[in-house]
Tab-separated table of C-alpha atoms in Angstrom:
chain	number	residue	atom	x	y	z
A	209	ASP	CA	-33.207	14.140	19.317
A	210	THR	CA	-30.107	15.644	20.991
A	211	ALA	CA	-30.744	18.999	22.652
A	212	VAL	CA	-27.179	20.359	22.442
A	213	SER	CA	-24.915	18.629	19.947
A	214	GLN	CA	-21.278	19.392	19.297
A	215	THR	CA	-18.876	18.000	16.742
A	216	PRO	CA	-16.400	16.467	16.579
A	217	LYS	CA	-16.348	14.298	19.742
A	218	TYR	CA	-12.596	13.818	19.480
A	219	LEU	CA	-9.982	15.988	17.812
A	220	VAL	CA	-6.284	15.113	17.653
A	221	THR	CA	-4.088	17.625	15.889
A	222	GLN	CA	-0.543	18.944	15.725
A	223	MET	CA	0.771	22.098	17.299
A	224	GLY	CA	0.349	25.127	15.093
A	225	ASN	CA	-2.742	23.841	13.295
A	226	ASP	CA	-6.099	25.650	13.142
A	227	LYS	CA	-9.267	23.774	14.075
A	228	SER	CA	-12.967	24.403	14.635
A	229	ILE	CA	-15.609	22.898	16.916
A	230	LYS	CA	-19.253	23.250	16.048
A	231	CYS	CA	-22.255	23.408	18.356
A	232	GLU	CA	-26.008	23.458	17.740
A	233	GLN	CA	-28.942	23.584	20.134
A	234	ASN	CA	-32.613	22.826	19.357
A	235	LEU	CA	-34.015	24.024	22.694
A	236	GLY	CA	-34.870	27.552	21.537
A	237	HIS	CA	-32.569	29.007	24.193
A	238	ASP	CA	-31.304	32.556	23.724
A	239	THR	CA	-27.866	32.085	25.245
A	240	MET	CA	-25.018	29.730	24.343
A	241	TYR	CA	-21.680	29.201	26.001
A	242	TRP	CA	-18.276	27.638	25.603
A	243	TYR	CA	-16.633	26.107	28.676
A	244	LYS	CA	-13.192	24.490	29.010
A	245	GLN	CA	-12.706	21.536	31.358
A	246	ASP	CA	-9.113	20.940	32.354
A	247	SER	CA	-7.410	17.706	33.380
A	248	LYS	CA	-8.564	18.262	36.990
A	249	LYS	CA	-12.194	18.435	35.785
A	250	PHE	CA	-12.507	22.146	36.576
A	251	LEU	CA	-15.003	23.912	34.278
A	252	LYS	CA	-14.235	27.496	33.313
A	253	ILE	CA	-16.341	29.741	31.124
A	254	MET	CA	-14.736	31.077	27.980
A	255	PHE	CA	-17.485	32.850	26.039
A	256	SER	CA	-21.201	33.383	25.945
A	257	TYR	CA	-23.457	34.692	23.226
A	258	ASN	CA	-27.000	35.947	23.602
A	259	ASN	CA	-28.977	35.877	20.405
A	260	LYS	CA	-25.801	36.154	18.268
A	261	GLU	CA	-24.302	38.939	20.392
A	262	LEU	CA	-21.098	38.351	22.398
A	263	ILE	CA	-21.925	38.859	26.092
A	264	ILE	CA	-19.031	37.258	28.012
A	265	ASN	CA	-15.457	37.094	26.903
A	266	GLU	CA	-13.299	35.825	29.729
A	267	THR	CA	-9.491	36.039	29.715
A	268	VAL	CA	-8.978	33.771	26.758
A	269	PRO	CA	-6.058	34.035	24.240
A	270	ASN	CA	-7.192	35.786	21.083
A	271	ARG	CA	-6.303	32.608	19.171
A	272	PHE	CA	-9.769	31.497	20.289
A	273	SER	CA	-12.580	33.077	18.271
A	274	PRO	CA	-16.231	32.217	18.731
A	275	LYS	CA	-18.767	32.751	15.960
A	276	SER	CA	-22.566	32.649	16.202
A	277	PRO	CA	-24.284	32.695	12.761
A	278	ASP	CA	-27.688	32.418	14.496
A	279	LYS	CA	-28.963	31.863	18.013
A	280	ALA	CA	-29.048	28.075	17.561
A	281	HIS	CA	-25.343	27.790	16.591
A	282	LEU	CA	-22.118	28.706	18.323
A	283	ASN	CA	-18.820	27.617	16.841
A	284	LEU	CA	-15.316	27.872	18.265
A	285	HIS	CA	-12.311	28.410	16.029
A	286	ILE	CA	-8.822	28.006	17.450
A	287	ASN	CA	-5.736	29.236	15.595
A	288	SER	CA	-2.138	28.136	16.078
A	289	LEU	CA	-2.964	25.380	18.520
A	290	GLU	CA	-0.643	24.885	21.498
A	291	LEU	CA	-0.030	21.896	23.770
A	292	GLY	CA	-1.770	23.728	26.633
A	293	ASP	CA	-4.986	23.932	24.616
A	294	SER	CA	-5.516	20.205	25.180
A	295	ALA	CA	-8.748	19.864	27.182
A	296	VAL	CA	-12.378	18.977	26.890
A	297	TYR	CA	-14.495	21.826	25.471
A	298	PHE	CA	-18.170	21.950	26.280
A	299	CYS	CA	-20.887	23.870	24.560
A	300	ALA	CA	-24.003	24.707	26.610
A	301	SER	CA	-27.203	26.669	26.286
A	302	SER	CA	-29.665	28.214	28.680
A	303	GLN	CA	-32.667	30.485	28.826
A	304	ASP	CA	-31.514	31.918	32.193
A	305	ALA	CA	-28.149	31.025	33.749
A	306	ALA	CA	-29.729	31.163	37.192
A	307	TYR	CA	-31.885	28.150	36.299
A	308	GLY	CA	-29.372	25.860	34.669
A	309	TYR	CA	-27.566	24.941	31.538
A	310	THR	CA	-27.944	22.087	29.082
A	311	PHE	CA	-24.522	20.855	28.076
A	312	GLY	CA	-23.350	19.052	24.967
A	313	SER	CA	-21.315	15.869	25.362
A	314	GLY	CA	-17.994	17.618	24.873
A	315	THR	CA	-15.109	17.666	22.418
A	316	ARG	CA	-11.865	16.212	23.632
A	317	LEU	CA	-9.061	18.187	21.961
A	318	THR	CA	-5.568	16.719	22.096
A	319	VAL	CA	-2.703	18.754	20.709
A	320	VAL	CA	0.464	16.767	19.963
B	238	THR	CA	-13.948	37.157	41.856
B	239	GLN	CA	-16.624	34.632	42.769
B	240	LEU	CA	-15.320	31.264	43.887
B	241	LEU	CA	-17.016	28.082	44.967
B	242	GLU	CA	-15.146	25.607	47.126
B	243	GLN	CA	-16.407	22.048	46.994
B	244	SER	CA	-15.463	19.323	49.457
B	245	PRO	CA	-14.454	16.621	49.573
B	246	GLN	CA	-12.775	16.335	46.196
B	247	PHE	CA	-12.739	12.536	46.293
B	248	LEU	CA	-15.032	10.094	48.073
B	249	SER	CA	-14.932	6.320	47.948
B	250	ILE	CA	-17.613	4.507	49.900
B	251	GLN	CA	-19.412	1.176	50.125
B	252	GLU	CA	-22.891	0.628	48.771
B	253	GLY	CA	-25.510	1.517	51.332
B	254	GLU	CA	-23.523	4.270	53.101
B	255	ASN	CA	-24.644	7.899	53.368
B	256	LEU	CA	-22.594	10.845	52.278
B	257	THR	CA	-22.659	14.639	52.117
B	258	VAL	CA	-20.892	16.957	49.667
B	259	TYR	CA	-20.433	20.623	50.531
B	260	CYS	CA	-20.239	23.694	48.361
B	261	ASN	CA	-19.192	26.990	49.976
B	262	SER	CA	-18.576	30.534	48.843
B	263	SER	CA	-18.147	33.992	50.253
B	264	SER	CA	-20.381	35.332	47.487
B	265	VAL	CA	-24.138	35.404	47.243
B	266	PHE	CA	-25.661	33.665	44.236
B	267	SER	CA	-29.094	33.929	42.632
B	268	SER	CA	-29.220	30.168	42.528
B	269	LEU	CA	-27.131	27.131	43.308
B	270	GLN	CA	-27.184	24.220	40.904
B	271	TRP	CA	-25.957	20.648	41.134
B	272	TYR	CA	-24.818	18.624	38.159
B	273	ARG	CA	-23.639	15.086	37.687
B	274	GLN	CA	-21.126	14.241	35.008
B	275	GLU	CA	-20.291	10.766	33.772
B	276	PRO	CA	-17.105	9.874	31.832
B	277	GLY	CA	-17.238	11.054	28.220
B	278	GLU	CA	-20.398	13.073	28.750
B	279	GLY	CA	-21.366	16.627	29.642
B	280	PRO	CA	-22.683	17.649	33.041
B	281	VAL	CA	-26.417	16.948	33.559
B	282	LEU	CA	-28.478	19.256	35.739
B	283	LEU	CA	-29.844	17.514	38.842
B	284	VAL	CA	-31.458	20.388	40.681
B	285	THR	CA	-31.609	24.154	41.049
B	286	VAL	CA	-32.230	25.836	44.401
B	287	VAL	CA	-33.084	29.544	44.445
B	288	THR	CA	-34.435	30.456	47.872
B	289	GLY	CA	-32.292	30.698	50.995
B	290	GLY	CA	-32.990	27.694	53.250
B	291	GLU	CA	-34.635	25.781	50.410
B	292	VAL	CA	-34.527	21.969	50.558
B	293	LYS	CA	-35.220	19.818	47.532
B	294	LYS	CA	-35.358	16.037	47.323
B	295	LEU	CA	-34.755	13.850	44.304
B	296	LYS	CA	-35.282	10.218	45.341
B	297	ARG	CA	-32.313	9.458	47.639
B	298	LEU	CA	-30.634	12.840	47.009
B	299	THR	CA	-31.370	15.836	49.229
B	300	PHE	CA	-30.141	19.325	48.275
B	301	GLN	CA	-30.080	22.307	50.572
B	302	PHE	CA	-29.370	26.002	49.905
B	303	GLY	CA	-27.929	27.945	52.806
B	304	ASP	CA	-29.967	30.690	54.386
B	305	ALA	CA	-27.583	33.382	53.146
B	306	ARG	CA	-27.488	31.839	49.615
B	307	LYS	CA	-23.740	31.375	49.835
B	308	ASP	CA	-23.490	27.619	50.359
B	309	SER	CA	-25.203	24.374	49.535
B	310	SER	CA	-25.010	20.683	50.372
B	311	LEU	CA	-25.910	17.452	48.624
B	312	HIS	CA	-26.745	14.460	50.798
B	313	ILE	CA	-27.096	10.959	49.354
B	314	THR	CA	-28.793	8.303	51.407
B	315	ALA	CA	-27.970	4.629	50.920
B	316	ALA	CA	-25.591	5.251	47.997
B	317	GLN	CA	-25.772	2.858	45.061
B	318	PRO	CA	-23.058	2.007	42.486
B	319	GLY	CA	-25.161	3.891	39.952
B	320	ASP	CA	-24.510	7.102	41.931
B	321	THR	CA	-20.838	6.926	40.918
B	322	GLY	CA	-19.734	10.031	39.018
B	323	LEU	CA	-18.455	13.546	39.226
B	324	TYR	CA	-20.735	15.930	41.160
B	325	LEU	CA	-20.432	19.621	40.407
B	326	CYS	CA	-21.997	22.554	42.205
B	327	ALA	CA	-22.432	25.785	40.308
B	328	GLY	CA	-23.493	29.282	41.352
B	329	GLY	CA	-25.746	31.138	38.978
B	330	SER	CA	-26.296	34.839	38.503
B	331	SER	CA	-28.962	36.397	36.369
B	332	ASN	CA	-26.918	39.637	36.451
B	333	THR	CA	-23.661	38.263	35.083
B	334	GLY	CA	-25.300	35.552	32.943
B	335	LYS	CA	-22.718	32.947	33.818
B	336	LEU	CA	-22.278	29.928	36.054
B	337	ILE	CA	-19.299	29.576	38.348
B	338	PHE	CA	-18.414	25.956	39.019
B	339	GLY	CA	-16.819	24.293	42.013
B	340	GLN	CA	-13.870	21.935	41.574
B	341	GLY	CA	-16.135	18.886	41.665
B	342	THR	CA	-16.441	15.804	43.868
B	343	THR	CA	-15.567	12.427	42.390
B	344	LEU	CA	-17.765	9.820	44.032
B	345	GLN	CA	-17.097	6.094	43.763
B	346	VAL	CA	-19.635	3.732	45.268
B	347	LYS	CA	-18.343	0.161	45.553
B	348	PRO	CA	-20.715	-2.774	45.459
């Protein structure tokens, strides 16, 4: 029973398209996150939600819009995809960031 | 801006050797966490250290949090090929609610 699951695992799409990535956690955690991992493996936070409320919104283009219908789900919608959006996107959840996250297995987005 | 500098970035060693990975910052963190990431998977939490000077052991892995809570180290004794992976340190803050990650250390252990 996967704790943090995200879909799809792979996403290949053309520039200019709109796409969504879905994430669900069954750990009962209050906080969920989206991180972006670049080609050098550096992980950078994009957004976090606490019980459906947006808490962290880092410097991310407004083409990226997170949505949290309930505290177990956090989706990421990306409009007008650009080549530079190609990366691996990770969803994570935690009860307290100071004690650690549980990550999903990632979505590899390739924009061609 | 909080930053974590991890070193070395790449490490290739023979099975049975020892190694240490360092994670340094000028900022104080509530906790320091270590993750391991394998290809095609998300990072998996190995350990969290929260008290300055704290040492934790996980089989052949020893983790230490600096006294000032600004740095940490991961020491692996008698590395095995199964230890191969990307090791990430991350500083946690209950105040900001986010983790700041280091650049990662790619470890390759050759049989």
